[in-house]
Amino acid sequence: MNLPAWDIESEYPSLNSTGFLADQKKAEMQMQQMTGLIQKVSQQLAHPQSDLTLELQKILLLHSEIRVLLSNLSTYVSCLENVDAKDEKAKAKSSEISNLKSTFAQSFKPVQIFLTTCDQKVFDPIFQKPELQGSLFTWQQERTLKNQMLSEKEEVLLTALSPTGFAAWGDLYFALSGTMKVKLELNGKTEQVGLAQAAGMVRSSQESLRKAAWQGIQLAWKEQQESAAAILNSLAGWRLEVCHKRSHTEPVDFLSTPLFQNRIQKETLTAMMTAVENNKSEIQEAALLMAKMHGKKKLDPWDLLAPAPLPHASGSTDFEVGLGQIRKAFASAHSEFGEFVDLMEKNKWLEARVLPNKGPGAHCTGFIKSRTPRVFQTYMGSHQDISTLAHELGHAYHSWVLKDLPLDQLDYPMTLAETASIFAETVLKDQLLATSQSREQKLEFAWADIEGAVSLLLNIPARYEFEYNFHQKRKERALSARELSELTDQAWKKWYGDTITQPDSMFWASKMHFSFHDASFYNFPYTFGYLFALSIYSRRKELGSDFWPKYKEILRDTGRMTAEDLILKHLGEDIRKPQFWQKSIDVVKGSIQNFKSLL
């Protein structure tokens, strides 16, 4: 296929370009300036005796400028590494930028601790400055962690040790996965491919290829299972020890940080997971219907991402055709949405090539300096690839809608981020179903809808179950690779029941989300986003021409409100109650019945 390569040279032509080196030097100089300002007031931060409002305002404004530069440099280097995990120059520069970011964070710690713990009467005047008012919500949220703060020396030490300790384990995972080779045993021949390419093959319409790719991925990770187990144990061990240290005033557990990062309350997570579990049997029925279409009694694990097994279903769709389907679907929701796809294509902000050392998965990133998004994936022509592209374009549009807002309001939680991406997937599925010309076409696209429901209401909860149980056991000791596989099997059996022939025992290693150092429990936000997106989308007819402005209002508030406040404001609903989530699950159950009737 003719697959697009993204243009990141518009940001910096190269690592040695004048622009890149100038931004790095400017960031370093501004860091020295900020450190000097903080040192001047360090004694007063520890023992306030006079008004520090003006000094802190200067420091905060300078802090924002540095954040923009370091984020931009880091994104550029990350883009290079994602395309080629063996790029030695990029890896070296990544380490250099990581050290800069660590130094920056350490220098700022005294101010962070002061703003988190100071009296409200001291705090309020600082953010009356117009240029800082956009940061108020972020710092108000930070102040909810007041009772978890350690001493300044301890906080600085944690930050200093992270790049070569905590974060290094995540880096190791990406080095492994980016360079790993998968052996395919197919038709009596053996072939080696990169992990990202093998993952794409699991979505093939040919079962023999799916099975060979799945088995190859299993074997590849089994060969690296001791390293993968060390990574998971070390990441969880670090988090648990930090939780223990922070529990000096009130209990802090391993869910505290993911709940804070996702800006939801524990009651919300409990309500959502309760609603999903209460409807587990109906979602399992959808998995059995998928197995029936495959001519099986149960699904094999290599079938979970397969396209509809229909004779007419195309095995591979050209990128241009797939992007055209997305453009048409987005335009059906609103012309602006469709035009955004053209903008992404025209500006070459899409990366879809199949490359030997390309990183696995798909994601949306962006350059904070120019406020421009980029989408990354390995496109191999399956319907799932098209859906993934729509998903990432949904993220990109979300960022685009916020591009004129203050810096801190661009930082929205994953729960609300996944709402925008899954909304985009929903638009695509709905449009494909609505324009289907035959029963077979309707069945093909209804399949994709049901496959998504099984993934988000069975697979994601199974991931959450595994990670929760793993952290509970990790409190006592490290777990072996065998024990991690056993925990995975238990979670899969609970959620999939008798709908699969065998669990994906190496999923704990192959799913990169478990090895992210900067975000644990990278799972439940997908279910949140799925059900919230359905809740929004189901109101489109009721709101008519007001729907799209309302949707954009929701997106623009995602970086300045908690999820509970956002949904109460825009939908008038309490997401701490299972009833909110049940209404969206009822929509899913309706889709399952539609799929059943088509069968």
CSV table of N, CA, C and O in Angstrom, one decimal, residues 470-574:
chain,number,residue,atom,x,y,z
A,470,PHE,N,-3.1,-8.3,40.7
A,470,PHE,CA,-1.6,-8.3,40.7
A,470,PHE,C,-1.1,-7.4,41.8
A,470,PHE,O,-0.2,-7.7,42.5
A,471,HIS,N,-1.6,-6.2,41.8
A,471,HIS,CA,-1.1,-5.2,42.8
A,471,HIS,C,-1.4,-5.7,44.2
A,471,HIS,O,-0.6,-5.4,45.1
A,472,GLN,N,-2.5,-6.3,44.4
A,472,GLN,CA,-2.8,-6.9,45.8
A,472,GLN,C,-1.8,-7.9,46.2
A,472,GLN,O,-1.3,-7.8,47.3
A,473,LYS,N,-1.4,-8.8,45.3
A,473,LYS,CA,-0.4,-9.8,45.6
A,473,LYS,C,1.0,-9.3,45.7
A,473,LYS,O,1.8,-9.7,46.4
A,474,ARG,N,1.2,-8.2,44.9
A,474,ARG,CA,2.6,-7.6,44.8
A,474,ARG,C,2.9,-6.9,46.2
A,474,ARG,O,4.1,-6.7,46.5
A,475,LYS,N,1.9,-6.6,47.0
A,475,LYS,CA,2.2,-6.0,48.3
A,475,LYS,C,3.1,-7.0,49.1
A,475,LYS,O,3.8,-6.5,50.0
A,476,GLU,N,2.9,-8.3,48.9
A,476,GLU,CA,3.6,-9.3,49.7
A,476,GLU,C,5.0,-9.6,49.1
A,476,GLU,O,5.9,-9.8,49.8
A,477,ARG,N,5.0,-9.8,47.8
A,477,ARG,CA,6.2,-10.3,47.1
A,477,ARG,C,6.1,-10.1,45.6
A,477,ARG,O,5.0,-9.9,45.1
A,478,ALA,N,7.3,-10.3,44.9
A,478,ALA,CA,7.2,-10.3,43.5
A,478,ALA,C,6.6,-11.6,43.0
A,478,ALA,O,6.7,-12.6,43.6
A,479,LEU,N,6.0,-11.5,41.8
A,479,LEU,CA,5.4,-12.7,41.2
A,479,LEU,C,6.2,-13.2,40.0
A,479,LEU,O,6.8,-12.4,39.3
A,480,SER,N,6.2,-14.5,39.9
A,480,SER,CA,6.9,-15.1,38.7
A,480,SER,C,6.1,-15.0,37.5
A,480,SER,O,4.9,-14.6,37.5
A,481,ALA,N,6.8,-15.2,36.3
A,481,ALA,CA,6.1,-15.2,35.0
A,481,ALA,C,4.9,-16.2,35.0
A,481,ALA,O,3.8,-15.9,34.5
A,482,ARG,N,5.1,-17.3,35.6
A,482,ARG,CA,4.1,-18.4,35.7
A,482,ARG,C,2.9,-17.8,36.5
A,482,ARG,O,1.7,-18.0,36.0
A,483,GLU,N,3.1,-17.2,37.6
A,483,GLU,CA,2.0,-16.7,38.4
A,483,GLU,C,1.3,-15.5,37.7
A,483,GLU,O,0.1,-15.4,37.8
A,484,LEU,N,2.0,-14.7,36.9
A,484,LEU,CA,1.4,-13.6,36.2
A,484,LEU,C,0.5,-14.2,35.1
A,484,LEU,O,-0.6,-13.7,34.9
A,485,SER,N,0.9,-15.3,34.5
A,485,SER,CA,0.0,-16.0,33.5
A,485,SER,C,-1.2,-16.6,34.2
A,485,SER,O,-2.3,-16.5,33.6
A,486,GLU,N,-1.0,-17.1,35.4
A,486,GLU,CA,-2.2,-17.7,36.1
A,486,GLU,C,-3.2,-16.6,36.5
A,486,GLU,O,-4.4,-16.8,36.4
A,487,LEU,N,-2.7,-15.5,36.9
A,487,LEU,CA,-3.6,-14.3,37.2
A,487,LEU,C,-4.3,-13.9,36.0
A,487,LEU,O,-5.5,-13.5,36.1
A,488,THR,N,-3.6,-13.9,34.9
A,488,THR,CA,-4.3,-13.5,33.6
A,488,THR,C,-5.4,-14.5,33.3
A,488,THR,O,-6.5,-14.1,32.9
A,489,ASP,N,-5.1,-15.7,33.4
A,489,ASP,CA,-6.1,-16.8,33.1
A,489,ASP,C,-7.3,-16.6,33.9
A,489,ASP,O,-8.4,-16.8,33.5
A,490,GLN,N,-7.1,-16.4,35.2
A,490,GLN,CA,-8.2,-16.2,36.1
A,490,GLN,C,-9.1,-15.1,35.7
A,490,GLN,O,-10.3,-15.2,35.7
A,491,ALA,N,-8.5,-13.9,35.4
A,491,ALA,CA,-9.3,-12.8,35.0
A,491,ALA,C,-10.0,-13.0,33.7
A,491,ALA,O,-11.2,-12.6,33.6
A,492,TRP,N,-9.4,-13.7,32.7
A,492,TRP,CA,-10.0,-14.0,31.5
A,492,TRP,C,-11.2,-14.9,31.7
A,492,TRP,O,-12.3,-14.8,31.0
A,493,LYS,N,-11.0,-15.9,32.5
A,493,LYS,CA,-12.1,-16.9,32.7
A,493,LYS,C,-13.3,-16.3,33.4
A,493,LYS,O,-14.4,-16.6,33.2
A,494,LYS,N,-13.0,-15.3,34.3
A,494,LYS,CA,-14.1,-14.6,35.0
A,494,LYS,C,-14.9,-13.8,34.0
A,494,LYS,O,-16.2,-13.9,34.1
A,495,TRP,N,-14.3,-13.1,33.1
A,495,TRP,CA,-15.0,-12.2,32.3
A,495,TRP,C,-15.5,-12.8,31.0
A,495,TRP,O,-16.6,-12.5,30.5
A,496,TYR,N,-14.7,-13.7,30.4
A,496,TYR,CA,-15.1,-14.3,29.1
A,496,TYR,C,-15.9,-15.6,29.4
A,496,TYR,O,-16.6,-16.0,28.5
A,497,GLY,N,-15.8,-16.2,30.6
A,497,GLY,CA,-16.5,-17.4,30.9
A,497,GLY,C,-16.2,-18.5,29.9
A,497,GLY,O,-15.0,-18.8,29.6
A,498,ASP,N,-17.3,-19.1,29.4
A,498,ASP,CA,-17.1,-20.2,28.4
A,498,ASP,C,-17.2,-19.8,27.0
A,498,ASP,O,-17.5,-20.6,26.1
A,499,THR,N,-16.8,-18.5,26.7
A,499,THR,CA,-17.0,-18.0,25.3
A,499,THR,C,-15.7,-18.2,24.5
A,499,THR,O,-15.6,-18.0,23.3
A,500,ILE,N,-14.6,-18.6,25.2
A,500,ILE,CA,-13.3,-18.7,24.5
A,500,ILE,C,-12.7,-20.1,24.8
A,500,ILE,O,-12.9,-20.7,25.9
A,501,THR,N,-11.9,-20.6,23.9
A,501,THR,CA,-11.3,-21.9,24.0
A,501,THR,C,-10.1,-21.9,25.0
A,501,THR,O,-9.9,-22.9,25.7
A,502,GLN,N,-9.5,-20.8,25.1
A,502,GLN,CA,-8.3,-20.7,26.0
A,502,GLN,C,-8.0,-19.2,26.3
A,502,GLN,O,-8.3,-18.4,25.4
A,503,PRO,N,-7.5,-18.9,27.4
A,503,PRO,CA,-7.2,-17.5,27.7
A,503,PRO,C,-5.9,-17.1,27.0
A,503,PRO,O,-5.1,-18.0,26.6
A,504,ASP,N,-5.6,-15.8,26.9
A,504,ASP,CA,-4.4,-15.3,26.3
A,504,ASP,C,-3.4,-15.2,27.5
A,504,ASP,O,-3.2,-14.2,28.1
A,505,SER,N,-2.7,-16.3,27.8
A,505,SER,CA,-1.9,-16.4,29.0
A,505,SER,C,-0.7,-15.4,29.0
A,505,SER,O,-0.2,-15.1,30.1
A,506,MET,N,-0.3,-15.0,27.9
A,506,MET,CA,0.9,-14.0,27.8
A,506,MET,C,0.4,-12.6,27.7
A,506,MET,O,1.2,-11.7,27.4
A,507,PHE,N,-0.9,-12.4,27.8
A,507,PHE,CA,-1.4,-11.0,27.6
A,507,PHE,C,-0.8,-10.0,28.6
A,507,PHE,O,-0.6,-8.8,28.2
A,508,TRP,N,-0.4,-10.4,29.8
A,508,TRP,CA,0.2,-9.5,30.7
A,508,TRP,C,1.5,-9.0,30.2
A,508,TRP,O,1.9,-7.9,30.6
A,509,ALA,N,2.2,-9.7,29.3
A,509,ALA,CA,3.5,-9.3,28.8
A,509,ALA,C,3.3,-8.6,27.4
A,509,ALA,O,3.9,-7.5,27.2
A,510,SER,N,2.4,-9.1,26.6
A,510,SER,CA,2.2,-8.5,25.2
A,510,SER,C,1.5,-7.2,25.2
A,510,SER,O,1.6,-6.4,24.3
A,511,LYS,N,0.6,-7.0,26.2
A,511,LYS,CA,-0.1,-5.7,26.2
A,511,LYS,C,0.7,-4.6,26.9
A,511,LYS,O,1.0,-4.6,28.1
A,512,MET,N,1.2,-3.7,26.0
A,512,MET,CA,2.2,-2.7,26.5
A,512,MET,C,1.6,-1.8,27.6
A,512,MET,O,2.4,-1.3,28.4
A,513,HIS,N,0.3,-1.7,27.7
A,513,HIS,CA,-0.3,-0.7,28.6
A,513,HIS,C,0.1,-1.1,30.1
A,513,HIS,O,0.2,-0.2,30.9
A,514,PHE,N,0.3,-2.3,30.4
A,514,PHE,CA,0.7,-2.7,31.7
A,514,PHE,C,2.1,-2.2,32.1
A,514,PHE,O,2.4,-2.2,33.3
A,515,SER,N,2.9,-1.9,31.1
A,515,SER,CA,4.3,-1.5,31.4
A,515,SER,C,4.5,0.0,31.2
A,515,SER,O,5.7,0.4,31.2
A,516,PHE,N,3.5,0.8,31.1
A,516,PHE,CA,3.6,2.2,31.1
A,516,PHE,C,4.1,2.6,32.5
A,516,PHE,O,3.4,2.3,33.5
A,517,HIS,N,5.2,3.4,32.6
A,517,HIS,CA,5.6,3.8,33.9
A,517,HIS,C,4.8,5.0,34.4
A,517,HIS,O,4.7,5.2,35.6
A,518,ASP,N,4.3,5.8,33.5
A,518,ASP,CA,3.6,7.1,33.9
A,518,ASP,C,2.1,7.0,34.1
A,518,ASP,O,1.5,7.9,34.4
A,519,ALA,N,1.6,5.8,33.9
A,519,ALA,CA,0.1,5.6,34.1
A,519,ALA,C,-0.2,4.1,34.4
A,519,ALA,O,0.0,3.3,33.5
A,520,SER,N,-0.6,3.8,35.6
A,520,SER,CA,-1.0,2.5,35.9
A,520,SER,C,-2.5,2.4,35.6
A,520,SER,O,-3.2,3.4,35.5
A,521,PHE,N,-3.1,1.2,35.6
A,521,PHE,CA,-4.5,0.9,35.3
A,521,PHE,C,-4.9,1.7,34.0
A,521,PHE,O,-5.9,2.4,34.0
A,522,TYR,N,-4.1,1.5,33.0
A,522,TYR,CA,-4.4,2.0,31.7
A,522,TYR,C,-5.4,1.1,31.0
A,522,TYR,O,-5.2,0.6,29.9
A,523,ASN,N,-6.6,1.0,31.6
A,523,ASN,CA,-7.6,0.1,31.1
A,523,ASN,C,-9.1,0.7,31.4
A,523,ASN,O,-9.8,0.9,30.4
A,524,PHE,N,-9.4,0.9,32.6
A,524,PHE,CA,-10.8,1.3,32.9
A,524,PHE,C,-11.2,2.6,32.2
A,524,PHE,O,-12.4,2.7,31.9
A,525,PRO,N,-10.3,3.5,31.9
A,525,PRO,CA,-10.8,4.7,31.1
A,525,PRO,C,-11.4,4.4,29.8
A,525,PRO,O,-12.2,5.1,29.3
A,526,TYR,N,-10.9,3.2,29.2
A,526,TYR,CA,-11.5,2.9,27.9
A,526,TYR,C,-13.0,2.5,28.0
A,526,TYR,O,-13.8,2.9,27.2
A,527,THR,N,-13.3,1.8,29.0
A,527,THR,CA,-14.7,1.4,29.3
A,527,THR,C,-15.5,2.7,29.6
A,527,THR,O,-16.7,2.9,29.2
A,528,PHE,N,-14.9,3.5,30.4
A,528,PHE,CA,-15.6,4.8,30.8
A,528,PHE,C,-15.8,5.6,29.5
A,528,PHE,O,-17.0,6.1,29.3
A,529,GLY,N,-14.8,5.8,28.7
A,529,GLY,CA,-15.0,6.5,27.4
A,529,GLY,C,-16.0,5.9,26.5
A,529,GLY,O,-16.8,6.7,25.9
A,530,TYR,N,-16.0,4.6,26.4
A,530,TYR,CA,-17.0,3.9,25.6
A,530,TYR,C,-18.4,4.2,26.0
A,530,TYR,O,-19.3,4.6,25.2
A,531,LEU,N,-18.7,4.0,27.3
A,531,LEU,CA,-20.1,4.2,27.8
A,531,LEU,C,-20.5,5.7,27.8
A,531,LEU,O,-21.6,6.0,27.5
A,532,PHE,N,-19.5,6.6,28.1
A,532,PHE,CA,-19.8,8.0,28.1
A,532,PHE,C,-20.1,8.5,26.7
A,532,PHE,O,-21.0,9.3,26.4
A,533,ALA,N,-19.3,8.0,25.7
A,533,ALA,CA,-19.4,8.4,24.3
A,533,ALA,C,-20.8,7.9,23.8
A,533,ALA,O,-21.5,8.7,23.1
A,534,LEU,N,-21.3,6.7,24.2
A,534,LEU,CA,-22.6,6.3,23.8
A,534,LEU,C,-23.7,7.2,24.4
A,534,LEU,O,-24.7,7.4,23.8
A,535,SER,N,-23.4,7.6,25.6
A,535,SER,CA,-24.4,8.5,26.3
A,535,SER,C,-24.5,9.8,25.6
A,535,SER,O,-25.6,10.3,25.4
A,536,ILE,N,-23.4,10.4,25.1
A,536,ILE,CA,-23.4,11.6,24.4
A,536,ILE,C,-24.1,11.4,23.0
A,536,ILE,O,-25.0,12.1,22.6
A,537,TYR,N,-23.6,10.3,22.3
A,537,TYR,CA,-24.1,10.1,20.9
A,537,TYR,C,-25.6,9.8,20.8
A,537,TYR,O,-26.2,10.2,19.9
A,538,SER,N,-26.1,9.2,21.9
A,538,SER,CA,-27.5,8.8,21.9
A,538,SER,C,-28.4,10.0,21.9
A,538,SER,O,-29.6,10.0,21.7
A,539,ARG,N,-27.9,11.2,22.2
A,539,ARG,CA,-28.6,12.5,22.4
A,539,ARG,C,-28.6,13.3,21.1
A,539,ARG,O,-29.2,14.4,21.1
A,540,ARG,N,-28.0,12.8,20.0
A,540,ARG,CA,-27.9,13.6,18.8
A,540,ARG,C,-29.2,14.0,18.2
A,540,ARG,O,-29.4,15.1,17.7
A,541,LYS,N,-30.2,13.0,18.2
A,541,LYS,CA,-31.5,13.3,17.6
A,541,LYS,C,-32.3,14.3,18.4
A,541,LYS,O,-32.9,15.2,17.9
A,542,GLU,N,-32.2,14.1,19.7
A,542,GLU,CA,-32.9,15.0,20.7
A,542,GLU,C,-32.4,16.4,20.6
A,542,GLU,O,-33.2,17.4,20.6
A,543,LEU,N,-31.1,16.6,20.4
A,543,LEU,CA,-30.5,17.9,20.4
A,543,LEU,C,-30.5,18.6,19.0
A,543,LEU,O,-30.4,19.8,18.9
A,544,GLY,N,-30.6,17.8,18.0
A,544,GLY,CA,-30.6,18.3,16.6
A,544,GLY,C,-29.4,19.1,16.3
A,544,GLY,O,-28.3,18.7,16.4
A,545,SER,N,-29.7,20.4,15.8
A,545,SER,CA,-28.6,21.3,15.4
A,545,SER,C,-27.7,21.7,16.5
A,545,SER,O,-26.6,22.2,16.4
A,546,ASP,N,-28.2,21.6,17.8
A,546,ASP,CA,-27.5,22.0,18.9
A,546,ASP,C,-26.5,20.9,19.4
A,546,ASP,O,-25.7,21.1,20.3
A,547,PHE,N,-26.6,19.7,18.8
A,547,PHE,CA,-25.7,18.6,19.2
A,547,PHE,C,-24.2,18.9,19.1
A,547,PHE,O,-23.5,18.7,20.1
A,548,TRP,N,-23.8,19.3,17.9
A,548,TRP,CA,-22.4,19.5,17.7
A,548,TRP,C,-21.8,20.6,18.6
A,548,TRP,O,-20.7,20.4,19.2
A,549,PRO,N,-22.4,21.8,18.7
A,549,PRO,CA,-21.9,22.8,19.6
A,549,PRO,C,-21.8,22.2,21.1
A,549,PRO,O,-20.9,22.5,21.8
A,550,LYS,N,-22.8,21.4,21.5
A,550,LYS,CA,-22.8,20.8,22.8
A,550,LYS,C,-21.6,19.9,23.0
A,550,LYS,O,-20.9,19.9,24.0
A,551,TYR,N,-21.4,19.1,21.9
A,551,TYR,CA,-20.2,18.2,22.0
A,551,TYR,C,-18.9,18.9,22.1
A,551,TYR,O,-18.1,18.5,22.9
A,552,LYS,N,-18.8,20.0,21.4
A,552,LYS,CA,-17.5,20.8,21.4
A,552,LYS,C,-17.4,21.4,22.8
A,552,LYS,O,-16.3,21.6,23.3
A,553,GLU,N,-18.5,21.9,23.4
A,553,GLU,CA,-18.4,22.4,24.8
A,553,GLU,C,-17.9,21.4,25.8
A,553,GLU,O,-17.1,21.7,26.6
A,554,ILE,N,-18.4,20.2,25.6
A,554,ILE,CA,-18.0,19.1,26.5
A,554,ILE,C,-16.4,18.9,26.3
A,554,ILE,O,-15.7,18.8,27.3
A,555,LEU,N,-16.0,18.8,25.1
A,555,LEU,CA,-14.5,18.7,24.8
A,555,LEU,C,-13.7,19.8,25.4
A,555,LEU,O,-12.7,19.6,26.0
A,556,ARG,N,-14.2,21.0,25.3
A,556,ARG,CA,-13.4,22.2,25.8
A,556,ARG,C,-13.4,22.3,27.3
A,556,ARG,O,-12.5,22.9,27.8
A,557,ASP,N,-14.3,21.6,28.0
A,557,ASP,CA,-14.3,21.6,29.4
A,557,ASP,C,-13.5,20.4,30.0
A,557,ASP,O,-13.3,20.4,31.2
A,558,THR,N,-13.0,19.5,29.2
A,558,THR,CA,-12.4,18.3,29.7
A,558,THR,C,-11.1,18.6,30.5
A,558,THR,O,-10.7,17.8,31.3
A,559,GLY,N,-10.4,19.7,30.2
A,559,GLY,CA,-9.2,20.0,30.9
A,559,GLY,C,-9.3,21.0,32.1
A,559,GLY,O,-8.3,21.4,32.7
A,560,ARG,N,-10.6,21.3,32.5
A,560,ARG,CA,-10.8,22.2,33.6
A,560,ARG,C,-11.9,21.8,34.5
A,560,ARG,O,-12.4,22.6,35.3
A,561,MET,N,-12.3,20.5,34.5
A,561,MET,CA,-13.4,20.0,35.4
A,561,MET,C,-13.1,18.6,35.7
A,561,MET,O,-12.4,17.9,34.9
A,562,THR,N,-13.6,18.1,36.8
A,562,THR,CA,-13.6,16.7,37.1
A,562,THR,C,-14.6,16.0,36.2
A,562,THR,O,-15.5,16.7,35.7
A,563,ALA,N,-14.5,14.7,36.0
A,563,ALA,CA,-15.5,14.0,35.2
A,563,ALA,C,-16.9,14.1,35.7
A,563,ALA,O,-17.9,14.3,35.0
A,564,GLU,N,-17.0,14.0,37.1
A,564,GLU,CA,-18.3,14.1,37.7
A,564,GLU,C,-19.0,15.5,37.4
A,564,GLU,O,-20.1,15.5,37.1
A,565,ASP,N,-18.2,16.5,37.6
A,565,ASP,CA,-18.7,17.9,37.4
A,565,ASP,C,-19.0,18.1,35.9
A,565,ASP,O,-20.0,18.8,35.6
A,566,LEU,N,-18.2,17.6,35.0
A,566,LEU,CA,-18.4,17.8,33.6
A,566,LEU,C,-19.7,17.2,33.1
A,566,LEU,O,-20.5,17.8,32.4
A,567,ILE,N,-20.0,16.0,33.5
A,567,ILE,CA,-21.2,15.2,33.1
A,567,ILE,C,-22.4,15.8,33.8
A,567,ILE,O,-23.5,15.9,33.2
A,568,LEU,N,-22.3,16.2,35.0
A,568,LEU,CA,-23.4,16.9,35.7
A,568,LEU,C,-23.8,18.2,35.0
A,568,LEU,O,-25.0,18.5,34.8
A,569,LYS,N,-22.8,19.0,34.6
A,569,LYS,CA,-23.0,20.2,33.9
A,569,LYS,C,-23.7,20.1,32.6
A,569,LYS,O,-24.7,20.8,32.3
A,570,HIS,N,-23.2,19.2,31.8
A,570,HIS,CA,-23.6,19.1,30.4
A,570,HIS,C,-24.7,18.1,30.2
A,570,HIS,O,-25.5,18.3,29.2
A,571,LEU,N,-24.8,17.0,31.0
A,571,LEU,CA,-25.9,16.0,30.8
A,571,LEU,C,-26.8,15.9,32.0
A,571,LEU,O,-27.8,15.2,31.9
A,572,GLY,N,-26.5,16.6,33.0
A,572,GLY,CA,-27.4,16.6,34.2
A,572,GLY,C,-27.5,15.2,34.9
A,572,GLY,O,-28.5,14.9,35.5
A,573,GLU,N,-26.4,14.4,34.8
A,573,GLU,CA,-26.4,13.1,35.3
A,573,GLU,C,-25.3,12.9,36.4
A,573,GLU,O,-24.3,13.5,36.4
A,574,ASP,N,-25.6,11.9,37.3
A,574,ASP,CA,-24.7,11.6,38.4
A,574,ASP,C,-24.0,10.3,38.0
A,574,ASP,O,-24.6,9.2,38.1
